XYZ file of C-alpha atoms in Angstrom:
654
model
C -270.082 86.966 5.031
C -270.768 85.914 8.594
C -270.719 82.242 7.605
C -267.349 82.757 5.866
C -265.858 84.340 9.002
C -267.234 81.530 11.161
C -265.635 78.984 8.837
C -262.241 80.708 9.137
C -262.524 80.859 12.936
C -263.412 77.157 13.079
C -260.492 76.277 10.783
C -258.019 78.205 12.937
C -259.448 76.634 16.116
C -259.223 73.137 14.551
C -255.602 73.569 13.456
C -254.454 75.217 16.688
C -256.252 73.165 19.302
C -257.710 69.958 17.829
C -254.854 69.028 15.426
C -252.192 71.221 16.987
C -250.004 68.403 18.310
C -250.092 66.644 14.952
C -248.804 69.692 13.078
C -246.227 70.494 15.759
C -244.852 66.976 15.419
C -244.846 67.262 11.620
C -242.976 70.566 11.856
C -240.430 69.053 14.194
C -239.906 66.077 11.881
C -239.246 68.415 8.969
C -236.666 70.506 10.853
C -235.057 68.019 13.292
C -233.746 64.544 12.566
C -231.858 61.811 14.360
C -228.536 61.097 12.638
C -226.504 57.904 12.933
C -222.910 58.131 14.149
C -221.205 55.101 12.745
C -218.932 53.204 15.113
C -215.308 52.542 14.268
C -214.572 49.018 13.162
C -212.094 47.083 15.240
C -208.424 47.169 14.336
C -206.361 44.519 12.586
C -202.953 44.026 14.178
C -199.759 42.252 13.195
C -198.407 39.609 15.575
C -195.987 42.150 17.060
C -198.680 44.761 17.695
C -198.171 46.895 14.574
C -201.378 48.249 13.078
C -202.370 46.683 9.766
C -205.831 48.237 9.429
C -207.637 50.821 11.527
C -210.550 53.231 11.403
C -209.403 56.818 11.528
C -211.597 59.773 12.372
C -211.934 62.424 9.700
C -213.892 65.636 10.044
C -215.486 68.110 7.679
C -215.366 71.519 9.379
C -218.045 74.089 8.535
C -219.155 77.378 10.081
C -222.553 78.900 10.782
C -221.443 82.503 10.347
C -224.928 83.832 11.215
C -224.662 82.350 14.718
C -221.647 84.528 15.562
C -222.328 87.918 17.166
C -221.120 90.757 14.943
C -218.925 92.285 17.644
C -217.333 88.912 18.411
C -216.836 88.335 14.706
C -215.096 91.659 14.088
C -212.945 91.363 17.178
C -211.643 87.851 16.382
C -211.784 87.397 12.606
C -208.130 88.355 12.091
C -206.935 85.911 14.766
C -209.117 83.083 13.399
C -207.887 83.721 9.846
C -204.289 83.585 11.047
C -204.836 80.204 12.762
C -206.540 78.754 9.674
C -203.709 80.039 7.502
C -201.143 78.335 9.715
C -202.957 75.013 9.569
C -203.964 74.895 5.902
C -201.157 76.811 4.165
C -203.276 79.535 2.593
C -202.864 83.283 3.232
C -204.694 84.745 6.215
C -206.220 87.286 3.829
C -207.836 84.411 1.907
C -209.709 83.233 5.003
C -210.634 86.731 6.198
C -212.166 87.584 2.811
C -213.963 84.236 2.722
C -215.440 84.699 6.215
C -216.518 88.306 5.584
C -218.177 87.313 2.300
C -220.023 84.488 4.085
C -221.138 86.892 6.854
C -222.591 89.349 4.344
C -224.418 86.518 2.534
C -225.676 85.033 5.824
C -224.105 81.677 5.065
C -225.000 79.162 7.758
C -223.001 76.232 6.331
C -219.653 77.597 5.145
C -217.097 74.914 4.247
C -213.783 75.456 6.036
C -211.928 72.152 5.444
C -212.471 68.506 4.565
C -210.753 65.333 5.840
C -209.365 66.951 8.965
C -207.634 64.503 11.318
C -208.625 64.069 14.947
C -205.681 66.012 16.373
C -206.285 68.942 14.023
C -210.000 68.824 14.849
C -209.211 69.180 18.561
C -206.846 72.035 17.780
C -209.437 73.835 15.627
C -211.956 73.711 18.475
C -209.608 76.023 20.406
C -209.337 78.637 17.641
C -210.806 82.116 18.260
C -214.606 82.180 17.659
C -214.666 78.383 17.180
C -213.915 77.971 20.898
C -217.371 79.408 21.655
C -218.998 76.199 20.341
C -221.926 75.499 18.039
C -224.369 78.231 19.112
C -222.108 81.238 19.724
C -219.087 80.264 17.639
C -220.852 78.583 14.704
C -218.377 75.682 14.807
C -219.810 72.679 12.926
C -217.823 69.424 12.849
C -219.173 66.509 10.807
C -217.511 63.254 11.741
C -216.852 60.235 9.531
C -214.511 57.270 9.741
C -212.265 55.997 6.992
C -210.390 52.723 6.841
C -206.618 53.064 6.610
C -203.769 50.581 6.154
C -200.772 52.110 7.971
C -198.283 49.910 6.091
C -199.793 50.939 2.754
C -200.638 48.481 0.003
C -198.472 45.692 1.434
C -200.570 42.530 2.090
C -203.710 44.525 1.276
C -205.662 41.596 -0.166
C -205.010 39.379 2.847
C -205.774 42.129 5.375
C -208.844 42.688 3.224
C -211.899 44.936 3.397
C -215.665 44.844 3.844
C -217.165 47.570 1.676
C -218.547 48.167 -1.830
C -215.825 45.854 -3.188
C -217.255 42.937 -1.218
C -215.938 40.870 1.676
C -212.285 40.005 1.203
C -209.473 38.805 3.410
C -209.422 38.994 7.189
C -211.636 42.090 7.402
C -214.291 40.384 5.298
C -214.110 37.125 7.240
C -214.468 38.782 10.649
C -216.705 41.705 9.642
C -219.469 40.860 12.139
C -217.012 40.561 15.009
C -215.253 43.812 14.107
C -218.411 45.909 13.732
C -219.110 48.217 16.648
C -222.373 49.700 17.932
C -223.521 52.871 16.210
C -224.337 56.067 18.115
C -227.032 58.711 17.612
C -227.046 62.501 17.310
C -229.766 65.102 16.774
C -229.408 67.534 13.879
C -231.414 70.611 12.905
C -232.243 71.762 9.397
C -230.854 75.231 8.740
C -231.246 75.905 4.992
C -231.283 74.286 1.561
C -231.459 70.760 2.992
C -228.404 71.446 5.126
C -228.240 70.106 8.674
C -226.086 70.948 11.670
C -225.719 69.242 15.053
C -227.992 70.683 17.742
C -225.349 70.308 20.436
C -221.788 69.116 21.024
C -223.063 66.089 22.961
C -224.266 62.908 21.268
C -227.502 61.283 22.375
C -225.753 57.939 22.262
C -222.003 57.522 21.934
C -220.788 54.946 19.379
C -218.951 51.871 20.687
C -215.939 50.760 18.673
C -215.685 47.227 17.293
C -213.396 44.430 18.410
C -209.861 43.667 17.226
C -208.237 40.891 15.222
C -204.639 39.856 15.907
C -203.026 38.298 12.837
C -199.956 36.099 12.453
C -198.256 38.592 10.105
C -194.761 39.757 11.050
C -194.320 43.270 9.621
C -190.558 42.891 9.162
C -190.864 39.581 7.288
C -193.810 40.960 5.318
C -191.760 43.958 4.212
C -188.856 41.704 3.185
C -191.134 39.361 1.230
C -193.047 42.134 -0.520
C -189.956 43.950 -1.765
C -188.094 40.800 -2.808
C -191.071 39.664 -4.912
C -191.737 43.129 -6.322
C -188.145 43.569 -7.452
C -188.094 40.265 -9.310
C -191.459 40.871 -10.968
C -190.139 44.188 -12.256
C -186.873 42.672 -13.496
C -188.632 39.918 -15.444
C -191.687 42.012 -16.373
C -193.909 39.184 -15.173
C -197.709 39.315 -15.193
C -198.194 38.427 -11.526
C -196.791 36.449 -8.657
C -197.004 35.547 -4.995
C -194.676 34.731 -2.130
C -195.623 33.276 1.261
C -193.577 32.633 4.410
C -194.947 30.184 6.973
C -193.663 29.293 10.434
C -192.912 25.581 10.279
C -194.119 24.325 13.660
C -197.234 26.495 14.072
C -198.527 27.061 10.537
C -198.617 30.815 11.178
C -198.363 32.846 7.971
C -195.670 35.410 8.693
C -195.814 37.076 5.288
C -197.940 36.881 2.170
C -197.462 39.041 -0.909
C -199.658 38.954 -4.021
C -198.760 41.341 -6.825
C -200.313 41.793 -10.263
C -199.182 44.014 -13.135
C -201.206 46.959 -14.391
C -201.375 48.165 -17.987
C -198.781 50.799 -17.026
C -196.322 48.200 -15.762
C -196.837 48.912 -12.054
C -197.652 46.229 -9.482
C -200.278 46.152 -6.775
C -202.334 43.610 -4.794
C -204.854 42.645 -7.469
C -205.917 39.257 -6.106
C -204.868 36.852 -3.382
C -203.104 34.562 -5.851
C -201.574 32.380 -3.118
C -205.016 31.381 -1.839
C -207.134 31.709 -4.978
C -205.092 30.622 -7.994
C -205.246 26.907 -8.659
C -202.812 25.983 -11.444
C -200.534 23.267 -12.797
C -197.473 23.423 -10.509
C -194.887 21.685 -12.680
C -191.782 20.238 -11.050
C -192.490 21.291 -7.446
C -195.055 18.444 -7.591
C -192.243 15.932 -8.115
C -191.667 15.923 -4.362
C -195.053 14.204 -3.929
C -194.120 11.601 -6.562
C -190.711 10.845 -5.079
C -191.994 10.733 -1.511
C -194.886 8.410 -2.361
C -192.557 5.929 -4.086
C -190.042 6.042 -1.223
C -192.724 5.619 1.426
C -194.274 2.680 -0.445
C -190.753 1.219 -0.608
C -190.994 0.560 -4.350
C -187.792 2.580 -4.843
C -184.905 3.942 -2.810
C -182.912 7.113 -3.401
C -180.172 4.882 -4.817
C -182.497 3.196 -7.341
C -181.020 3.674 -10.817
C -183.177 4.896 -13.688
C -182.127 5.343 -17.284
C -183.093 8.814 -18.465
C -181.735 7.822 -21.880
C -181.002 10.893 -23.990
C -183.467 13.087 -22.165
C -186.440 12.342 -24.369
C -189.040 9.561 -24.409
C -192.515 9.039 -25.864
C -195.471 7.514 -24.028
C -198.527 6.858 -26.175
C -197.099 9.265 -28.757
C -196.752 12.053 -26.195
C -193.287 13.491 -25.734
C -191.615 13.872 -22.348
C -188.361 15.783 -22.456
C -185.720 17.020 -20.040
C -184.553 20.631 -20.140
C -180.950 19.363 -20.261
C -180.065 18.514 -23.870
C -178.869 14.944 -24.312
C -180.311 13.805 -20.989
C -178.471 12.493 -17.929
C -178.112 8.827 -18.829
C -178.340 6.379 -15.936
C -178.733 8.216 -12.618
C -180.118 7.536 -9.143
C -183.645 8.448 -8.083
C -182.116 11.065 -5.776
C -180.285 12.619 -8.694
C -183.473 12.525 -10.793
C -185.008 14.847 -8.232
C -181.936 17.037 -7.796
C -181.604 17.783 -11.522
C -185.390 17.669 -12.025
C -185.384 15.013 -14.750
C -188.870 14.747 -16.228
C -187.974 11.524 -17.982
C -186.569 9.990 -14.806
C -189.569 10.702 -12.554
C -192.073 9.616 -15.219
C -190.277 6.285 -15.793
C -190.155 5.588 -12.046
C -193.847 6.320 -11.526
C -194.936 4.464 -14.644
C -193.050 1.340 -13.590
C -194.504 1.195 -10.091
C -197.969 2.795 -10.285
C -199.229 2.355 -13.854
C -201.223 -0.720 -12.879
C -202.478 0.783 -9.630
C -202.794 4.593 -9.954
C -205.264 4.708 -7.046
C -202.374 3.881 -4.726
C -200.555 7.053 -5.775
C -203.746 9.131 -5.630
C -204.353 7.961 -2.049
C -200.942 9.398 -1.194
C -201.901 12.726 -2.778
C -205.003 12.754 -0.601
C -202.782 12.178 2.430
C -200.581 15.075 1.309
C -203.563 17.468 1.240
C -203.893 17.925 -2.535
C -207.396 16.551 -3.157
C -209.509 19.139 -1.305
C -209.277 22.836 -0.338
C -207.318 23.699 2.788
C -210.348 25.470 4.290
C -209.361 28.999 5.251
C -211.472 31.470 7.220
C -211.009 34.035 4.455
C -213.057 33.694 1.294
C -211.953 32.942 -2.246
C -209.896 29.758 -1.923
C -209.287 28.015 -5.243
C -210.373 24.425 -5.800
C -207.729 21.790 -6.486
C -208.088 19.142 -9.157
C -206.563 15.665 -9.064
C -207.816 13.300 -11.799
C -208.954 9.816 -10.797
C -209.577 6.677 -12.889
C -213.283 6.707 -12.023
C -213.632 10.132 -13.665
C -213.692 8.855 -17.235
C -213.975 12.293 -18.832
C -210.766 13.535 -17.165
C -208.684 10.355 -16.944
C -206.722 8.869 -19.848
C -203.868 6.439 -20.418
C -201.169 9.063 -19.742
C -202.813 10.821 -16.759
C -200.616 9.111 -14.158
C -197.386 9.910 -16.005
C -198.360 13.554 -16.499
C -199.350 13.900 -12.838
C -195.928 12.668 -11.717
C -194.228 15.821 -13.032
C -196.948 18.333 -12.173
C -199.189 18.431 -15.247
C -202.852 17.484 -15.518
C -203.324 18.463 -11.874
C -204.246 21.814 -10.377
C -203.353 23.032 -6.874
C -202.966 26.376 -5.114
C -199.637 27.748 -3.863
C -200.958 27.451 -0.287
C -201.583 23.712 -0.744
C -198.078 23.201 -2.085
C -196.653 25.213 0.806
C -198.643 23.209 3.377
C -197.186 19.988 1.910
C -193.600 21.258 1.849
C -194.012 22.612 5.373
C -195.087 19.158 6.568
C -191.836 17.708 5.221
C -189.947 20.393 7.120
C -192.042 19.749 10.251
C -191.040 16.084 10.643
C -194.126 14.903 8.793
C -196.676 16.819 10.877
C -199.005 18.642 8.486
C -200.406 21.805 10.063
C -203.025 24.072 8.581
C -201.798 27.502 7.460
C -203.490 30.251 9.477
C -203.633 34.016 9.309
C -205.234 34.863 12.674
C -203.849 34.338 16.183
C -206.750 35.630 18.263
C -209.861 37.786 18.478
C -209.874 40.466 21.194
C -212.632 42.398 22.960
C -211.542 45.391 25.016
C -207.981 44.045 25.244
C -209.168 40.620 26.396
C -208.724 37.550 24.230
C -212.137 36.166 23.310
C -210.878 33.399 21.070
C -207.374 32.049 20.504
C -206.659 30.088 17.331
C -204.252 27.276 18.074
C -202.200 25.201 15.668
C -204.477 22.799 13.801
C -202.959 19.460 12.790
C -204.317 18.241 9.450
C -202.284 15.013 9.379
C -200.073 13.883 12.291
C -197.685 11.950 10.001
C -197.611 12.160 6.209
C -194.684 9.729 5.801
C -192.222 7.580 7.726
C -189.203 9.089 9.472
C -186.934 7.251 7.043
C -188.706 8.713 4.006
C -188.748 12.222 5.441
C -185.049 12.094 6.205
C -184.252 11.037 2.641
C -186.399 13.630 0.872
C -185.097 16.431 3.076
C -181.554 15.480 2.129
C -182.246 15.469 -1.597
C -184.081 18.805 -1.245
C -180.975 20.238 0.384
C -178.903 18.840 -2.489
C -181.149 20.643 -4.995
C -179.616 23.857 -3.629
C -176.108 22.477 -3.087
C -175.627 20.709 -6.420
C -178.928 20.620 -8.285
C -181.173 22.920 -10.280
C -181.033 25.655 -7.618
C -177.275 25.670 -7.051
C -177.300 29.283 -8.253
C -178.731 30.301 -4.855
C -176.393 28.139 -2.755
C -174.655 29.870 0.140
C -171.984 28.371 2.397
C -173.157 30.697 5.181
C -176.754 29.606 5.628
C -178.600 26.466 4.562
C -181.727 26.103 2.448
C -183.648 23.185 0.962
C -186.298 23.108 -1.733
C -187.368 22.352 -5.266
C -187.552 24.406 -8.443
C -190.545 24.317 -10.739
C -191.026 25.376 -14.352
C -194.365 24.718 -16.029
C -195.633 25.567 -19.481
C -198.978 27.323 -19.405
C -201.954 25.599 -20.966
C -203.900 27.817 -23.378
C -207.588 26.795 -23.157
C -209.504 26.132 -26.367
C -211.854 29.046 -27.050
C -213.457 30.863 -29.972
C -211.871 34.089 -31.146
C -213.769 37.158 -32.385
C -214.020 35.599 -35.846
C -215.699 32.503 -34.416
C -212.651 30.299 -34.981
C -211.466 27.801 -32.403
C -208.041 28.645 -30.986
C -205.911 27.315 -28.134
C -206.055 23.858 -26.613
C -202.272 23.439 -26.290
C -199.318 24.097 -23.991
C -197.580 27.355 -24.826
C -193.871 27.514 -25.573
C -193.887 31.230 -24.773
C -195.722 31.415 -21.440
C -194.448 29.814 -18.225
C -194.963 29.571 -14.479
C -191.714 29.682 -12.483
C -191.741 28.526 -8.868
C -189.627 27.508 -5.906
C -190.827 25.894 -2.676
C -188.704 24.961 0.296
C -187.637 25.703 3.853
C -184.764 27.043 5.938
C -182.530 26.290 7.748
C -182.218 22.872 6.122
C -181.296 21.068 9.379
C -183.912 22.411 11.810
C -186.373 24.347 9.650
C -187.895 27.458 11.176
C -189.735 28.717 8.089
C -191.123 27.298 4.870
C -191.629 29.483 1.823
C -193.095 29.360 -1.669
C -192.567 31.758 -4.576
C -194.669 31.526 -7.750
C -194.235 33.906 -10.710
C -196.486 33.813 -13.783
C -195.591 34.866 -17.307
C -192.082 36.254 -16.927
C -190.615 37.709 -20.106
C -189.176 34.593 -21.786
C -186.311 36.599 -23.257
C -185.134 37.490 -19.755
C -185.662 34.045 -18.254
C -188.424 31.655 -17.284
C -186.939 28.755 -15.286
C -187.811 28.390 -11.615
C -184.117 28.517 -10.718
C -183.640 31.818 -12.539
C -186.887 33.615 -11.736
C -188.328 32.295 -8.457
C -185.405 30.799 -6.504
C -183.525 34.126 -6.080
C -186.626 35.577 -4.378
C -186.604 32.646 -1.947
C -182.921 33.255 -1.206
C -183.464 36.985 -0.721
C -186.267 36.321 1.752
C -184.263 33.676 3.629
C -181.146 35.831 3.748
C -182.995 38.891 5.038
C -184.784 36.856 7.706
C -181.449 35.362 8.787
C -180.010 38.863 8.909
C -182.805 40.543 10.880
C -183.835 37.605 13.069
C -180.814 35.278 13.270
C -181.664 31.583 13.413
C -179.396 29.307 15.456
C -176.684 31.995 15.388
C -175.860 31.302 11.748
C -173.940 34.116 10.149
C -174.803 35.640 6.820
C -172.049 37.144 4.715
C -173.525 36.815 1.245
C -173.837 39.892 -0.881
C -177.530 40.583 -1.319
C -179.072 40.063 -4.739
C -180.837 43.410 -4.630
C -178.469 46.230 -3.733
C -181.248 48.821 -3.328
C -183.031 46.757 -0.676
C -179.785 46.075 1.152
C -178.850 49.766 1.088
C -182.253 50.784 2.475
C -182.003 48.154 5.182
C -178.499 49.215 6.234
C -179.462 52.896 6.312
C -182.534 52.154 8.394
C -180.588 49.886 10.775
C -177.920 52.590 11.151
C -180.570 55.154 12.068
C -182.206 52.764 14.498
C -179.016 51.938 16.390
C -177.860 55.567 16.649
C -178.041 57.225 20.063
C -180.310 60.265 19.853
C -180.272 63.330 22.113
C -182.361 65.445 19.773
C -185.468 64.891 17.653
C -184.443 63.440 14.259
C -185.873 64.586 10.942
C -188.205 61.854 9.653
C -189.954 63.879 6.945
C -189.723 61.990 3.666
C -189.217 58.636 5.408
C -191.540 55.671 4.902
C -194.198 55.874 7.604
C -193.551 52.388 8.979
C -189.818 53.074 9.295
C -190.399 56.447 10.930
C -192.767 54.994 13.539
C -190.289 52.220 14.391
C -187.384 54.677 14.635
C -189.243 57.136 16.868
C -190.668 54.457 19.143
C -187.225 52.888 19.512
C -185.736 56.169 20.752
C -188.461 56.485 23.392
C -191.194 58.642 21.832
C -194.914 57.917 21.671
C -196.154 58.171 18.095
C -199.555 59.199 16.758
C -200.073 59.328 13.005
C -202.663 59.726 10.297
C -202.646 58.816 6.617
C -200.454 56.351 4.726
C -197.212 56.564 2.776
C -194.301 58.861 3.603
C -194.051 61.417 6.393
C -194.804 64.979 5.273
C -195.200 66.563 8.717
C -193.869 65.982 12.230
C -195.140 67.936 15.254
C -191.808 67.866 17.119
C -189.290 69.680 14.988
C -185.862 68.445 14.032
C -183.218 69.488 16.568
C -185.554 69.813 19.561
C -184.223 68.179 22.712
C -185.424 64.576 23.004
C -187.707 63.936 25.996
C -188.523 60.234 26.246
C -192.212 59.493 26.651
C -193.263 62.631 24.787
C -195.848 62.299 21.991
C -194.978 63.149 18.394
C -197.694 63.455 15.740
C -196.929 62.427 12.149
C -198.902 63.094 8.974
C -198.376 60.647 6.132
C -199.283 61.010 2.472
C-alpha cells in the first residue's frame, strides 16, 4: 500500500514539476490558436476610376451570451432586440426570445447574422450590450472578404478572377501583384470546436494588395454590352463578342463576350474575343485586297469578270450570295459587294504561282502568330503554308483569299483593321494602363507598336475609301447614316462541322453546314480620322431570322458607334439617327435627364441600376459608399432630405 502511495506521489510530482511546462503548452495549444486574417486583394479600376472589381468586407456576427452579466442582459435585452429588428427586418420579439433561449442554454456562439457589410458591422458594435465588447458584451465578429464586381456581370471574363475556377482575365494575370500581406489574430476555443477572438485587436494587421488600372471605359463598355446582348436575343444566337479599341493607343475600351444558356439567357461564358480562333469569312478579304494593291499587281480600278456569280476551281464551287453575279466589275466594287468569285479570281491570277508572297503579307498583318496578351487563354491562329503538306492543297490559296481554310481570333482581326485605321501603324491591343502601389504608379504600360507600317500610304488610302463605300453603297448600306461616318467590312462564314463518330460509331460531319453561320463586321469610325475600331462576331444566329453579317453583326457596330458619338462626341459630328434599339435609347435618355437635373433634395435611387445610381449621386455632389451588386434596394439618405454636397450616402445593392 505504501509503495502504491509513493508511486502516485511520484507521478503527481513528475507531471506537475518535471513535465509541467510540456503539459501547459499542450493545454494552451488545444485551447488557443493563431488564426490567419486574409488581406484584401487590390482593386481593379476602369480608366476613369470606376471600380470593376474589389474586395468587400463581410462579417458573421455571433454572441457569447454567457459572457454577459445577467443584470446587464436583463436591463438591455429589449433595446438590443429593437436595434436588431430595425436592421434585419424581423420582429423585436423574435430576437428577444432567441437571446433569452440562448441565455438559458448557456450558448457561447449564438449566430446573429451572416454577410454583414462593413458599415452595418460598425453600427452593430454600438448596439446595447454589444458596445461592451468581446468580454462583457459577448460581441463576436468573424471577418471575411468577398470579391465583388460593382458593374455586375459586364466584362466579367476580362476582369477575371483567381479562385477555384482558375486564373482568368486581368485578376488571374496580376494575381501575385494584387495579393496583400495576411494578418494574424489569436482565438480561444469555447465549446464544440467553436472559436472566438481573444481580443478586439489583431496581433498583426493585414495589408491590402495593390491595384490594377485597366483601359476599360465604363460608359463604352455598357453601350457595347447592351448592344450585343440585344442582338443575340433577337437572333437567338449561340454566342458572340464585341470589342471597341482606341485607334492610336490600342487601348481596349470595351469588350463583351456573351454565351447562351440552356434557358436562353446570356452571360460571360468565355472570352470569345481572345480565345476563339475560327474561320472569319469575308472580313479576311481586306487582307487579300490590301496585299494585291500593295504588291501593285492590281489597282482598285482593275476589272474582273465575276461571270454569273459562280465558278469551279478543281471541282470546288465558289459562289456569290447575289444570284446571277455582278458581271464585270472593278476590284474596288468586288470588295464593296463582297464578291467571292471576284476576290478568288484576282488572287488566283496573281498569287497562284507564288503563294508564299501572299503568306508573307499575312505574317506582316499579324495573322500567323498569337498577339501575346498578358491574360491567359489566347487562341492560336492557323495559316496554311505550302511546306505543310498535310494542310496545303491545290485550292488552299483560293480558299484563304475569302476567309476559309484559315483560323484567326477576333482580336487579331481587330488589330489588323485598327492598323488600317491608324495610318498603317499596327499597335498591340492592351487591357491594362498601369499597376499602382499605395496610389503611386509602379508600372505604366505604354502603346506597343507591333509593325510601324503594314502598307504604303497609297494602299491605305485606297482600302480605307472602299471600306467607307461598303457602308455607303455596299453590303453594309443598311447601317449607313448621313450624320456620322463609318467604314468596315461585313463577313458571313459557313461553319465547318468536324468529322467525328456518333454514339452508334458512325462517322458524321466533315462538311460546311448550310444551317450554321458566323456573322461578323469589323471597321472603324469616324471614317476620315478614326478614333475607334470595333469588331462584332456572332455565332449561330437563327437562320430563319437572318445570318448575314450585314443583317446580324453590322447593326451592333452601328449602335455602338452611334452611342459613342452621342455620349462622347467626336469632331463635333451630330447624330440624329433614330436608334435601332428603342429600349436602350429610352434608358439612356431617362438617365441623362436625371443626371442633368438640378437637385436641391435627395433623389430616390431605389430600384435603379447600381452603376447609374452611383454616377447620378456623385454628379450632384454626394460621396457614395455601396455594397453588393445589381440594383439599389436601400439608401441611407432618404428621398426628400435636403441635399448637402459632400455628405456620404450608403447604398445597398442586390
